[in-house]
Short mmCIF file of C-alpha atoms in Angstrom, two decimals:
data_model
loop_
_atom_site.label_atom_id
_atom_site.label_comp_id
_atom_site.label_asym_id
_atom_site.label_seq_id
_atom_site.Cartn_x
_atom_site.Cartn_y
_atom_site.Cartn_z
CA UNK A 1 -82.71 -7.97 23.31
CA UNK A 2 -80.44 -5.88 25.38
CA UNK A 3 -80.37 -2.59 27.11
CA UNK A 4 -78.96 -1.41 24.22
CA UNK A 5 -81.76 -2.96 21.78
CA UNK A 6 -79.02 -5.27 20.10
CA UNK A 7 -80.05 -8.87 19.31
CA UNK A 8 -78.01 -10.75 21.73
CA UNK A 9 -75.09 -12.66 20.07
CA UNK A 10 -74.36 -9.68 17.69
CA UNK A 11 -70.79 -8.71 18.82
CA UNK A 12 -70.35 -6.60 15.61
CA UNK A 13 -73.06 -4.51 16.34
CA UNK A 14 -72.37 -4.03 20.14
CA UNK A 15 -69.08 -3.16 18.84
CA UNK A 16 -70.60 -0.15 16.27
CA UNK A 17 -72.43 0.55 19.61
CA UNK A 18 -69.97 0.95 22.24
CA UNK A 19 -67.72 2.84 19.06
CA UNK A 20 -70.68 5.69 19.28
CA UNK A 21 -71.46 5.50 22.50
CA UNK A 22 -68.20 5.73 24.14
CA UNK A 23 -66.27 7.98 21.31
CA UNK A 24 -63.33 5.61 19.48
CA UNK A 25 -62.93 2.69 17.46
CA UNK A 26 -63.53 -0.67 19.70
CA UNK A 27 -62.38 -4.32 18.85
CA UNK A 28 -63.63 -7.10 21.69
CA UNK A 29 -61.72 -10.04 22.03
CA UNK A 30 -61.40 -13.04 24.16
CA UNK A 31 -58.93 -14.56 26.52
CA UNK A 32 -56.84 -15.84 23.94
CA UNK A 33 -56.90 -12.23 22.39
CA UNK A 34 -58.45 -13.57 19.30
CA UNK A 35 -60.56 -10.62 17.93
CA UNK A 36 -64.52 -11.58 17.77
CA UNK A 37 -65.93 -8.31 16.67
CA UNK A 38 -64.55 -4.74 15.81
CA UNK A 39 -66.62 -1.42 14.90
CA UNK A 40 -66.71 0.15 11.32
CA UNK A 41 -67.80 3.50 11.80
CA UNK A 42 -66.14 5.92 9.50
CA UNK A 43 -63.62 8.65 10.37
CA UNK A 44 -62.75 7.04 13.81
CA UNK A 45 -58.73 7.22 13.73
CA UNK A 46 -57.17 3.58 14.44
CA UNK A 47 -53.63 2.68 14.45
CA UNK A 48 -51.21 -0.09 12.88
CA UNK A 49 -52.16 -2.71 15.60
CA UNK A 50 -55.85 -2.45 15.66
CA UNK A 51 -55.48 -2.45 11.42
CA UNK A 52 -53.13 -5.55 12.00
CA UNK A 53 -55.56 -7.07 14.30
CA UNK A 54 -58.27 -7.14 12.55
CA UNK A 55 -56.87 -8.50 9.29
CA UNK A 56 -55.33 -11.48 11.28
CA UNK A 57 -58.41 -12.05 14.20
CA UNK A 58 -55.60 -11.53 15.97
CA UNK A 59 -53.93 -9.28 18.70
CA UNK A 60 -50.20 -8.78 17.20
CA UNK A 61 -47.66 -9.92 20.20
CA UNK A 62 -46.30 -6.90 21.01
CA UNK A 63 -43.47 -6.18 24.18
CA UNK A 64 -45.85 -4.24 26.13
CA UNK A 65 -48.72 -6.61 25.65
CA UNK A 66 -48.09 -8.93 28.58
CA UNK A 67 -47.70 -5.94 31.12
CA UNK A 68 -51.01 -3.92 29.43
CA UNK A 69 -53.57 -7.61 29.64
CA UNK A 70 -51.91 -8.54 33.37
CA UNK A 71 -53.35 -4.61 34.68
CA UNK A 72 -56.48 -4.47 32.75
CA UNK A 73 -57.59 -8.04 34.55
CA UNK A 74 -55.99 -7.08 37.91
CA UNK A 75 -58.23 -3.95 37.49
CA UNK A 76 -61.93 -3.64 38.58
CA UNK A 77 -63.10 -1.43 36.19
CA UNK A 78 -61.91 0.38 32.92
CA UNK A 79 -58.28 1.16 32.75
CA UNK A 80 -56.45 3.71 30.80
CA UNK A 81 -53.14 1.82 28.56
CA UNK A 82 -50.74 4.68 27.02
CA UNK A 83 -50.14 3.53 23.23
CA UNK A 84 -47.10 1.00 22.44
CA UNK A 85 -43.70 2.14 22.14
CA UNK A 86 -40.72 0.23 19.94
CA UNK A 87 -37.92 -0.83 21.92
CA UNK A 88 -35.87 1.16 23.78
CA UNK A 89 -32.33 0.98 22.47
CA UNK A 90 -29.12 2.08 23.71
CA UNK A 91 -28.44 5.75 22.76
CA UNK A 92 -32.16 5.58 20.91
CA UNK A 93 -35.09 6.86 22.74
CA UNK A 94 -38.80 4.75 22.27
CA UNK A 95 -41.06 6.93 20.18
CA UNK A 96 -44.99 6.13 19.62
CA UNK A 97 -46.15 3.45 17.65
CA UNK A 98 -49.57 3.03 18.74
CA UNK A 99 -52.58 5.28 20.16
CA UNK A 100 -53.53 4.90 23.65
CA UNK A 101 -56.73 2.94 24.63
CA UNK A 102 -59.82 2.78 27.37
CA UNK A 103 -60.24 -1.11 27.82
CA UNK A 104 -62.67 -2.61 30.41
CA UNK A 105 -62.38 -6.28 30.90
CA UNK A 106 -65.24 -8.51 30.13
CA UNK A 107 -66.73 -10.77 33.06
CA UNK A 108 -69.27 -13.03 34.10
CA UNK A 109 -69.06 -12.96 37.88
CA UNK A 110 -65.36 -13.75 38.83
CA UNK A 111 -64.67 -15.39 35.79
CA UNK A 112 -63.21 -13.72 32.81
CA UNK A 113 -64.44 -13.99 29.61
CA UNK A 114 -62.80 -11.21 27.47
CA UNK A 115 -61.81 -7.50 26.98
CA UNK A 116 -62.99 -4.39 25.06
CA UNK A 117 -60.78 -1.90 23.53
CA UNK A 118 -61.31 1.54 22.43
CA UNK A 119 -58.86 4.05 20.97
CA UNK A 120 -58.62 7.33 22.31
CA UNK A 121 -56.95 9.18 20.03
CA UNK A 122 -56.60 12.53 21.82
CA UNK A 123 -56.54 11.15 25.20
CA UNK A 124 -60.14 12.81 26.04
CA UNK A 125 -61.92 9.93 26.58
CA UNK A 126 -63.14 10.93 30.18
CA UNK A 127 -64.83 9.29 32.83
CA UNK A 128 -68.28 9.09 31.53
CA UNK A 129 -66.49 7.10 28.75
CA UNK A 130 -65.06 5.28 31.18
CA UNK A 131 -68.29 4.58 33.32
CA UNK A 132 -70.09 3.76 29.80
CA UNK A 133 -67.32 1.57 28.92
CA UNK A 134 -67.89 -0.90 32.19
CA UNK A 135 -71.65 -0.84 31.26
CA UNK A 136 -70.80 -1.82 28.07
CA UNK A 137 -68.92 -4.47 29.01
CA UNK A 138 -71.87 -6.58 31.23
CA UNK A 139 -73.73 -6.12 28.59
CA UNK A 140 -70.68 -7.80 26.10
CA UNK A 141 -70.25 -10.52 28.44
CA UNK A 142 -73.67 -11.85 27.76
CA UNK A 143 -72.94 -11.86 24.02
CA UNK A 144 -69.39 -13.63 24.64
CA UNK A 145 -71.75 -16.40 26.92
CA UNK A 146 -73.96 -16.97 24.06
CA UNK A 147 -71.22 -16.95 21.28
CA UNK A 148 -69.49 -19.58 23.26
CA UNK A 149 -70.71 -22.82 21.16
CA UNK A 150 -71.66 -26.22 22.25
CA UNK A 151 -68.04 -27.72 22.11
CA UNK A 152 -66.75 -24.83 24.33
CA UNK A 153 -69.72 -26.28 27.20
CA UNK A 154 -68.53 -29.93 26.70
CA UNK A 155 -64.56 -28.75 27.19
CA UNK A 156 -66.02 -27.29 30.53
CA UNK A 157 -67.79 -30.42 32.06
CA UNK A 158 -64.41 -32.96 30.34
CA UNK A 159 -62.71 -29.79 32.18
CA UNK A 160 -64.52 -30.98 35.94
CA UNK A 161 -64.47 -34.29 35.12
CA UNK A 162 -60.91 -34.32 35.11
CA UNK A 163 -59.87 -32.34 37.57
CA UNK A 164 -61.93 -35.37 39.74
CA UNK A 165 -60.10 -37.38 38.00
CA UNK A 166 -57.11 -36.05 39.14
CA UNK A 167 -57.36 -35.23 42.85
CA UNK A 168 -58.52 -38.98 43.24
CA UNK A 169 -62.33 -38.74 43.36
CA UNK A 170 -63.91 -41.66 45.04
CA UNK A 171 -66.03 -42.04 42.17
CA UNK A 172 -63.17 -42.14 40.03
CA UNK A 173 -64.33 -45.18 37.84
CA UNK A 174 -67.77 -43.53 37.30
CA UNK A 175 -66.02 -40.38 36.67
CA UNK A 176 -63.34 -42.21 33.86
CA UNK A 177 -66.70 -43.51 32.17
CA UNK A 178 -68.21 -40.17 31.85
CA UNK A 179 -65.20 -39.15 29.99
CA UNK A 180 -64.96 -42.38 28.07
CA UNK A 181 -61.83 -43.39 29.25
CA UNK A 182 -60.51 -47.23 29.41
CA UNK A 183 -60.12 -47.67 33.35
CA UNK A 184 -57.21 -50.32 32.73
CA UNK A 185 -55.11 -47.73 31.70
CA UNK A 186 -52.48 -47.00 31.51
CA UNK A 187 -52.29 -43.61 32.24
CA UNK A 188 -49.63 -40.72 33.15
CA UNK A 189 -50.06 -37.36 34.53
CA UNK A 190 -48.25 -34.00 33.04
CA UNK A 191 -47.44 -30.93 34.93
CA UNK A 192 -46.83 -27.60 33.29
CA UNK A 193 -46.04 -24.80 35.85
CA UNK A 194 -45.87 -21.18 34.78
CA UNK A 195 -43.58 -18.93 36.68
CA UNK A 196 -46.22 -15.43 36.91
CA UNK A 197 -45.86 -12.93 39.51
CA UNK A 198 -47.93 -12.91 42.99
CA UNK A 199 -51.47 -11.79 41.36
CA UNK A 200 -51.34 -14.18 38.69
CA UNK A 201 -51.91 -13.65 34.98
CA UNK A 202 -55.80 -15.01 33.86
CA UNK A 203 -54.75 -14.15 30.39
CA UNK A 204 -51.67 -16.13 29.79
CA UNK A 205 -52.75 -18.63 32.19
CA UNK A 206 -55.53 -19.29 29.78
CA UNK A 207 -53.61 -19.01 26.13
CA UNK A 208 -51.38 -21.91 27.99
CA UNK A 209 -53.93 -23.73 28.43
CA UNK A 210 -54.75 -23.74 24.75
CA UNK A 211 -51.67 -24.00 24.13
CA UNK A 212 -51.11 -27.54 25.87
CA UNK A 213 -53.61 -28.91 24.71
CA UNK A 214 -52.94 -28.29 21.37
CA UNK A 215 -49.68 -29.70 21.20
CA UNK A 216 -50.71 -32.66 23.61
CA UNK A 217 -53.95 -33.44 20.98
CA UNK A 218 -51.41 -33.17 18.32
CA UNK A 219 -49.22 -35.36 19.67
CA UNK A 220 -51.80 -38.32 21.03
CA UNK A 221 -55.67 -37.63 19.97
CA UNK A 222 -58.05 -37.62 22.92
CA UNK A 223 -55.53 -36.40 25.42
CA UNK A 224 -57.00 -34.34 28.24
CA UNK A 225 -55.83 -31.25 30.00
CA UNK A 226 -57.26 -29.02 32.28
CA UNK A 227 -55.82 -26.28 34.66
CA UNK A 228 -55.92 -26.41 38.21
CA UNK A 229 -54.59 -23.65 40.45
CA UNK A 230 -51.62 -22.03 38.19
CA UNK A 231 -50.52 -25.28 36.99
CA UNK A 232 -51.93 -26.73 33.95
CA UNK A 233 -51.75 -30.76 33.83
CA UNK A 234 -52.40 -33.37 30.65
CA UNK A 235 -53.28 -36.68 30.75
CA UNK A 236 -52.53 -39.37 28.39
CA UNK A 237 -53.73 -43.06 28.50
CA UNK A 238 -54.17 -46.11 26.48
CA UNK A 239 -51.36 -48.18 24.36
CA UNK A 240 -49.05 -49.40 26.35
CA UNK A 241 -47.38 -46.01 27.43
CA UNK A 242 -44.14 -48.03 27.32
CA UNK A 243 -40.70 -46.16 28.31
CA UNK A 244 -40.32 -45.40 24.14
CA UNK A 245 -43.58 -43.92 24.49
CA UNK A 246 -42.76 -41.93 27.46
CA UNK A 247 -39.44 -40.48 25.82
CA UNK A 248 -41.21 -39.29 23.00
CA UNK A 249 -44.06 -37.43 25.80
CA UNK A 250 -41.14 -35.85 27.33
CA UNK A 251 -39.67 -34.44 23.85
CA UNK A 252 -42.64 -33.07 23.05
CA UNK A 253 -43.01 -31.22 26.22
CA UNK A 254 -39.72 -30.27 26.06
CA UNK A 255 -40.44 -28.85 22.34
CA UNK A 256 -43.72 -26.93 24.13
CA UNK A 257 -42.04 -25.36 27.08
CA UNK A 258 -39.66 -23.98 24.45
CA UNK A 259 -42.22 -22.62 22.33
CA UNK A 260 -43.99 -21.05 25.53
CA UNK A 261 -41.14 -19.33 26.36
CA UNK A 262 -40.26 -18.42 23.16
CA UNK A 263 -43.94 -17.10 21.92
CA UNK A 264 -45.55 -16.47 25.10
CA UNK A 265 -42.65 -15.12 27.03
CA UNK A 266 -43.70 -17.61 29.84
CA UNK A 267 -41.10 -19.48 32.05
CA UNK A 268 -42.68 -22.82 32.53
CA UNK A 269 -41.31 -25.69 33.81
CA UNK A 270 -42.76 -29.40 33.71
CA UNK A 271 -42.88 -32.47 34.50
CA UNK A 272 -43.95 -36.15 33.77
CA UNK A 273 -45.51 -38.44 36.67
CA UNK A 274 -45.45 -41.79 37.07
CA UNK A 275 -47.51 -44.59 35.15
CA UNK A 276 -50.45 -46.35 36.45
CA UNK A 277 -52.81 -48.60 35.56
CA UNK A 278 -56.26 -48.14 36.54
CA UNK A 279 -58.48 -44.97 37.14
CA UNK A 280 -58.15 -45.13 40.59
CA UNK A 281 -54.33 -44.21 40.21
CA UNK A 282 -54.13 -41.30 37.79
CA UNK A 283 -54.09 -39.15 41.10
CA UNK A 284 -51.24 -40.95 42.29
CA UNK A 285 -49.43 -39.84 38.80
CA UNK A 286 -50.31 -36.43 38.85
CA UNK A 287 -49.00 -36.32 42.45
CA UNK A 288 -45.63 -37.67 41.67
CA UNK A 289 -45.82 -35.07 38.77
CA UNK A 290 -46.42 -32.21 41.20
CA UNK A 291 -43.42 -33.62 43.28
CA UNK A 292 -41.13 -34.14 40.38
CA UNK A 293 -41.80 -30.08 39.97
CA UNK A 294 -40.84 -29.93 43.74
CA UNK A 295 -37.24 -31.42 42.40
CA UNK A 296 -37.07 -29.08 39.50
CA UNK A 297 -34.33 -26.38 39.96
CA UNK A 298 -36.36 -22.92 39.25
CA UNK A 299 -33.37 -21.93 37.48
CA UNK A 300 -32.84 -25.42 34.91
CA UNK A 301 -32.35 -23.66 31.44
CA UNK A 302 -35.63 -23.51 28.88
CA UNK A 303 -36.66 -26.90 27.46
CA UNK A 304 -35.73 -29.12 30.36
CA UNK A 305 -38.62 -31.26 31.34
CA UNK A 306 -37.89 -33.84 34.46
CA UNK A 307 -39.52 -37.23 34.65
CA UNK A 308 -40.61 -39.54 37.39
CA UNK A 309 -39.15 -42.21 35.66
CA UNK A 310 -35.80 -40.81 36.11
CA UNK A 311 -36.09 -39.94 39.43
CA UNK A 312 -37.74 -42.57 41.35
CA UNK A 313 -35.12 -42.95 44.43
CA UNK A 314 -35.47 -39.49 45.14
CA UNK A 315 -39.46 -39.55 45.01
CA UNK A 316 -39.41 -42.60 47.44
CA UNK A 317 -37.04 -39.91 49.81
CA UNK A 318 -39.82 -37.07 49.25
CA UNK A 319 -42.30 -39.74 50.94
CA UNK A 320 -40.71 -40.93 53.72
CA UNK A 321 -39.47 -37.59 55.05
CA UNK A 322 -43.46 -37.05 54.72
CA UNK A 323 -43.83 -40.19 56.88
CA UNK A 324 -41.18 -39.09 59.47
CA UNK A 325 -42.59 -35.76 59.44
CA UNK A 326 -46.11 -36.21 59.82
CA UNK A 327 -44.95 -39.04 62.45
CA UNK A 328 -42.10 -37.25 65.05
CA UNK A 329 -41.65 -40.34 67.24
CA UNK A 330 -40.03 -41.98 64.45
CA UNK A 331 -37.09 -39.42 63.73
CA UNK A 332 -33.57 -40.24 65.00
CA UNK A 333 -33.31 -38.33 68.42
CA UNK A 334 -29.78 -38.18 67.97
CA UNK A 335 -30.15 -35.95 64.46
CA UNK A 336 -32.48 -34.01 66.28
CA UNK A 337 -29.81 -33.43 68.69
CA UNK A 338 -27.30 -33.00 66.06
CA UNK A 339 -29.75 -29.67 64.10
CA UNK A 340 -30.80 -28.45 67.90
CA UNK A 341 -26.90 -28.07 68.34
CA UNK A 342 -26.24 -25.97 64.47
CA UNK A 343 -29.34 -24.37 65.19
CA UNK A 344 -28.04 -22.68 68.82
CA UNK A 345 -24.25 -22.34 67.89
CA UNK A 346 -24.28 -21.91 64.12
CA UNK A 347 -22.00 -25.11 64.06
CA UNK A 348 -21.90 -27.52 60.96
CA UNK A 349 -22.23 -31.05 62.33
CA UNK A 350 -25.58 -31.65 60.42
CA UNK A 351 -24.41 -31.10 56.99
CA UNK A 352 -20.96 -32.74 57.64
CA UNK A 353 -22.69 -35.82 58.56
CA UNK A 354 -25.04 -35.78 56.13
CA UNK A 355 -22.35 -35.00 53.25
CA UNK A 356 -20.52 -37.71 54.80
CA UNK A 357 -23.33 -40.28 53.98
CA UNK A 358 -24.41 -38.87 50.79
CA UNK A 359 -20.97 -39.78 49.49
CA UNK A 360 -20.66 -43.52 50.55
CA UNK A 361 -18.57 -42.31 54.09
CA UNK A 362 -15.92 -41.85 51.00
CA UNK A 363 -13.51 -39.08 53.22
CA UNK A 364 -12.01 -38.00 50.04
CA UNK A 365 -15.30 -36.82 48.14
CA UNK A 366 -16.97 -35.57 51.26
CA UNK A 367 -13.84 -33.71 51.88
CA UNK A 368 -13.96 -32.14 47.96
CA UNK A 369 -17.54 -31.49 48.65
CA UNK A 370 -17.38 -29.42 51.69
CA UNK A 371 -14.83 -27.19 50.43
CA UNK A 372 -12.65 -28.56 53.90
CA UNK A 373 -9.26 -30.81 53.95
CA UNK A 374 -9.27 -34.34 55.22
CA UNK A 375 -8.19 -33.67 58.96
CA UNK A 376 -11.22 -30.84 59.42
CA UNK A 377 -13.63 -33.51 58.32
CA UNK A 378 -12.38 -36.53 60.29
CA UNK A 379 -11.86 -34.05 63.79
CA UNK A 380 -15.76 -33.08 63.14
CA UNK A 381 -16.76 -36.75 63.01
CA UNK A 382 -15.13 -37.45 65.91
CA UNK A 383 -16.79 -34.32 67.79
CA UNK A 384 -20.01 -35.41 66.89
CA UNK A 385 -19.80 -38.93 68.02
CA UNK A 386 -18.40 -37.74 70.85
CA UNK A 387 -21.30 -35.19 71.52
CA UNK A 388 -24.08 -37.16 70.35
CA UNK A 389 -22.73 -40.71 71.18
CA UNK A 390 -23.19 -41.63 67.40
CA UNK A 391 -21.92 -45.19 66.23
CA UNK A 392 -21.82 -44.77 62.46
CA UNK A 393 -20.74 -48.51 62.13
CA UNK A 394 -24.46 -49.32 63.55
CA UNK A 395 -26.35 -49.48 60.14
CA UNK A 396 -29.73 -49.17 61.50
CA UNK A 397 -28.94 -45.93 63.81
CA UNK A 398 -26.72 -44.77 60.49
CA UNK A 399 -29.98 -45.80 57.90
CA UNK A 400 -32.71 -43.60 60.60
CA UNK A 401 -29.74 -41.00 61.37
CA UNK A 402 -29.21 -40.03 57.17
CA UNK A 403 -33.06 -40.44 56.33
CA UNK A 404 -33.99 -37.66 59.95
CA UNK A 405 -30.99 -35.26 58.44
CA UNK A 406 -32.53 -35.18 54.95
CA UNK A 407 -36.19 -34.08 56.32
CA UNK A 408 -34.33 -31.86 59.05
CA UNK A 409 -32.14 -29.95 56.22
#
């Protein structure tokens, strides 16, 4: 029993509950803003979206919705949300379509479980209500714990499991046999990154979650996904994950990333990581993936999903530039001349040179590229081997002198 004499697990009546206790009709939902339990007292006022939500078991997406979830989790304790207003259009003012609300979100610890809602139809819910409200709430999040059903524990540990899995646990064959998973492989690594602002967005984060794994089950049964940090990866394995195979991966995260931007008003972008075989690899995939996002223009229009497959030169230049950082005595000392040099007198040598080599030491292209005619570019390439004593016919000094520029720029 709880403080409130309620048979734990009986969201309905903690709902009724809260309703008299706190003074307006409540609704408690989860993350995914499903609706678990709503009051039924009579003559408490509600409004088109708690009527629509109820009927559905499902918050209706409204504009404001994103906004309202993203402050009540940022928020320690209950939060006052004005009700929702249509669209503002040109020459039109927004009226009222909704009453306001008192919401308090539902935790255990840090981690968020769900929300409580109650209208305040007059705007005098005060702070008791409020303080009532948060009691409420701990009391709710013990009901949401024991609601949660077996399935939703064994998506938890799968949920650990992988994320070993994936930043290359030493145990990772043991790890792959907990999960059931054939360590031959193959296996490839998914990235979806959402673009949310600096505090984050637990809500979303989590609906995306749901929502990639959906779509990933749907496409391959037994696919796993879990979330780590912001970015939500899915792993696929077994068959021969053969390059028709991966084309028809990428469509279909190319179809999701739509429909998350579309639905959720997310902007995600993703990615596809290499194959490997074994269990001992998948971390290697899911690193390429997370590199492959590196190479993703934050601007590439919805629906574009990148793949390792199709960028494998560039990955290989992502790694060595690691090597040369992470080892300075290997970096051309005359490139490190060349950026010392831009970096005191705002000169242009570095990404001449560079632009030079990029295009094949074609004069022509290099020339289009920079913007500069013919006779600029070949006076700065004889500056620079004058300055820096650079032989560009020496292909070993020309190999180490392109590869320091790239890490450099």
């Amino acid at each position: 029993m709880t403080t409130l004499g309620l048979p734990v697990g009986d969201l309905f009546a903690l709902a009724n509950a809260i309703a008299a206790m706190v003074g307006g009709a409540t609704a408690i939902e989860d993350l995914q803003t499903r609706v678990l339990a709503y009051s039924t007292l009579p003559d408490q006022p509600i409004d088109d979206t708690r009527r629509d939500g109820i009927l559905g078991r499902q918050v209706p997406d409204l504009p404001d919705n994103a906004e309202a979830y993203a402050a009540l989790f940022r928020a320690s304790g209950a939060v006052r949300l004005p009700g929702a207003m249509t669209p503002s259009l040109p020459g039109e003012p927004a009226v009222p379509v909704g009453l306001a609300r008192l919401a308090v979100a539902v935790r255990a610890g840090a981690e968020p479980l769900g929300s409580i809602w109650v209208v305040d139809v007059t705007g005098s819910l005060d702070d008791a209500a409020a303080t009532e409200l948060e009691r409420a709430a701990a009391i709710a999040a013990l009901h949401i714990l024991r609601a949660r059903s077996a399935a939703d524990l064994a998506r938890a540990q799968r949920a650990v499991l992988l994320r070993r899995l994936l930043d290359g646990d030493a145990d990772a064959r043991l790890v792959a046999a907990q999960l059931g998973l054939d360590l031959a492989g193959p296996f490839v690594a998914l990235a979806f990154q959402p673009q949310f602002g600096p505090a984050g967005d637990e809500l979303r984060l989590n609906r995306l979650v749901d929502l990639v794994a959906m779509a990933c089950e749907a496409h391959q049964s037994g696919t796993e996904c879990v979330a780590i940090g912001t970015t939500v990866y899915a792993l696929f394995f077994g068959g021969q994950l053969d390059d028709t195979q991966l084309i028809g991966i990428e469509a279909m995260a190319a179809r999701l990333v739509t429909r998350a931007t579309g639905a959720m008003r997310i902007v995600l972008r993703a990615s596809v990581g290499s194959r490997v075989t074994g269990v001992d690899t998948i971390s290697r995939s899911r690193r390429d993936a997370d590199l492959v996002l590196l190479l993703t223009d934050h601007s590439a229009g919805t629906g574009q999903v990148v793949s390792a497959r199709n960028v494998g030169s560039r990955l290989s230049l992502l790694e060595l530039g690691q090597v040369l950082r992470d080892t300075p005595r290997l970096l051309s000392a005359q490139a490190q001349a060349v950026l010392n040099l831009d970096a005191r007198s705002g000169t242009e040598y570095a990404a001449t040179l560079r632009s030079y080599l990029d295009c094949g030491r074609d004069s022509a292209r290099t020339a289009t590229l920079l913007s500069v005619h013919q006779n600029t570019l070949r006076y700065r390439l004889r500056r620079v081997q004058e300055l820096f004593g650079i032989d560009l016919d020496n292909a070993d000094d020309t190999l180490m002198l392109w590869l320091s520029l790239r890490v450099g720029d």
